[in-house]
Steps between C-alpha positions, in 0.01 A plus 500: 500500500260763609167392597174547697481349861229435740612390903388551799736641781460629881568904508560612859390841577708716773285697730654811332291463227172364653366868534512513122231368253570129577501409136748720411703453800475118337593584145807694599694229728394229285689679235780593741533144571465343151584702208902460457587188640482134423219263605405132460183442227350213524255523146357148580387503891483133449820429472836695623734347277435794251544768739724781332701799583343772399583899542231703551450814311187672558187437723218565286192396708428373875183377626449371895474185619221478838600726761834663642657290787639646850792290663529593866803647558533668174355811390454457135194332299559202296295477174517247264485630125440338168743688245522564170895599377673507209821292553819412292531153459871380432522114361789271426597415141253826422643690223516869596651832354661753696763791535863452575601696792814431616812282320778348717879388400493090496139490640262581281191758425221639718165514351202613644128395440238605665619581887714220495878515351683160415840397415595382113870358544758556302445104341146562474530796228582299184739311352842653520730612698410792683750825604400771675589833325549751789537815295121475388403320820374157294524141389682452168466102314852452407419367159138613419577821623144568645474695849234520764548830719227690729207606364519243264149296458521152480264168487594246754346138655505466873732209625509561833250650769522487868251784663492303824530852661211712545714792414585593140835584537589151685464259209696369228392460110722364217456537142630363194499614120663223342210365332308536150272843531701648750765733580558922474156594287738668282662165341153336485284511184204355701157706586484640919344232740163520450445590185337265219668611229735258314841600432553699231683318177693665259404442128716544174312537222724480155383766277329413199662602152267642235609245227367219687170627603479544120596139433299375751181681330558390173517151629209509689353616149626207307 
């Protein structure tokens, strides 16, 4: 989800800021411009049928490109940049755990990840029927009884993404729990994403009696 970016883009620079150090005047719209919004990454230049949406998060290096370019009529300085960003990289059927921040009556549950929030309907939570309990402001199962409310952390897979939008808010993400491995981390008995470690197995040992760890000696003697 999060990852390291390289891209080139071209920063315009207002005359305001063309009495400052140019570099820094640079640095500071690029960020203004980038960091917080959505762009199209292509990783393969080759071919643009993996370009992804990707939200920026940080600039963390910008180098020049040639020289700044004048366009008559326009006082600003266009400079193309190659960029360095760290970005947050959401990708259908990606299995990703987040916070529950809002829960609505016959709708469903609002969980965030990362700067994005998404949508887990109400027949996306698990199997059974679902009521809302409005006295503690969360989703009840009927018959299982379990409950997913806000601030709740759960572990979801991506069903649906549409970021056509270049702004954040402007898109629409649907998950689903209703799968092996999934659901409120609370129910699960599984490691955290990303971790190696198996699952951890319960084992009942029957205690030994002291008679037959005696027999079983006196056997092994004979």
């Amino acid at each position: 989800m999060y990852a390291i970016i390289e891209d080139e883009h071209l920063a315009r620079v207002p005359p305001t800021l063309l009495v400052e150090n140019y570099d820094k005047a640079i640095e500071e719209v690029t960020r203004e411009t980038l960091q917080g919004t959505l762009i199209d990454y292509v990783p393969d230049k080759n071919s643009r049928a993996d370009m992804l949406k990707c939200y920026v998060v940080s600039i963390l290096n910008i180098k020049k490109i040639d020289y700044g370019i004048i366009v008559h009529g326009d006082g600003g300085v266009y400079q193309k940049i190659h960029y360095k960003a760290l970005a947050f990289i959401p990708k259908n059927n990606e299995i990703i755990e987040g916070i529950v921040v809002s829960v609505v009556p016959k709708i469903g549950a609002f969980v965030r990840f990362g700067p994005f929030e998404g949508l887990l309907h109400v027949g996306q939570i698990m199997d059974d029927r679902i009521d809302m309990d409005e006295s503690q402001n969360r989703l009840v199962g009927k018959d299982t009884n379990r409950d997913i409310r806000i601030g709740d952390q759960v572990r979801v897979r991506i069903v649906m993404l549409n970021l056509a939008s270049s702004s954040v808010r402007d898109r629409r993400i649907g998950f689903t729990m209703k799968q092996p491995g999934l659901g409120k981390l609370q129910w699960l008995e599984v490691p955290a994403v990303g971790s190696n470690e198996p699952a951890a197995k319960k084992v009942t040992r029957k205690k030994q009696k002291p008679e037959d760890s005696e027999t079983k000696v006196k056997e092994s003697v004979h």
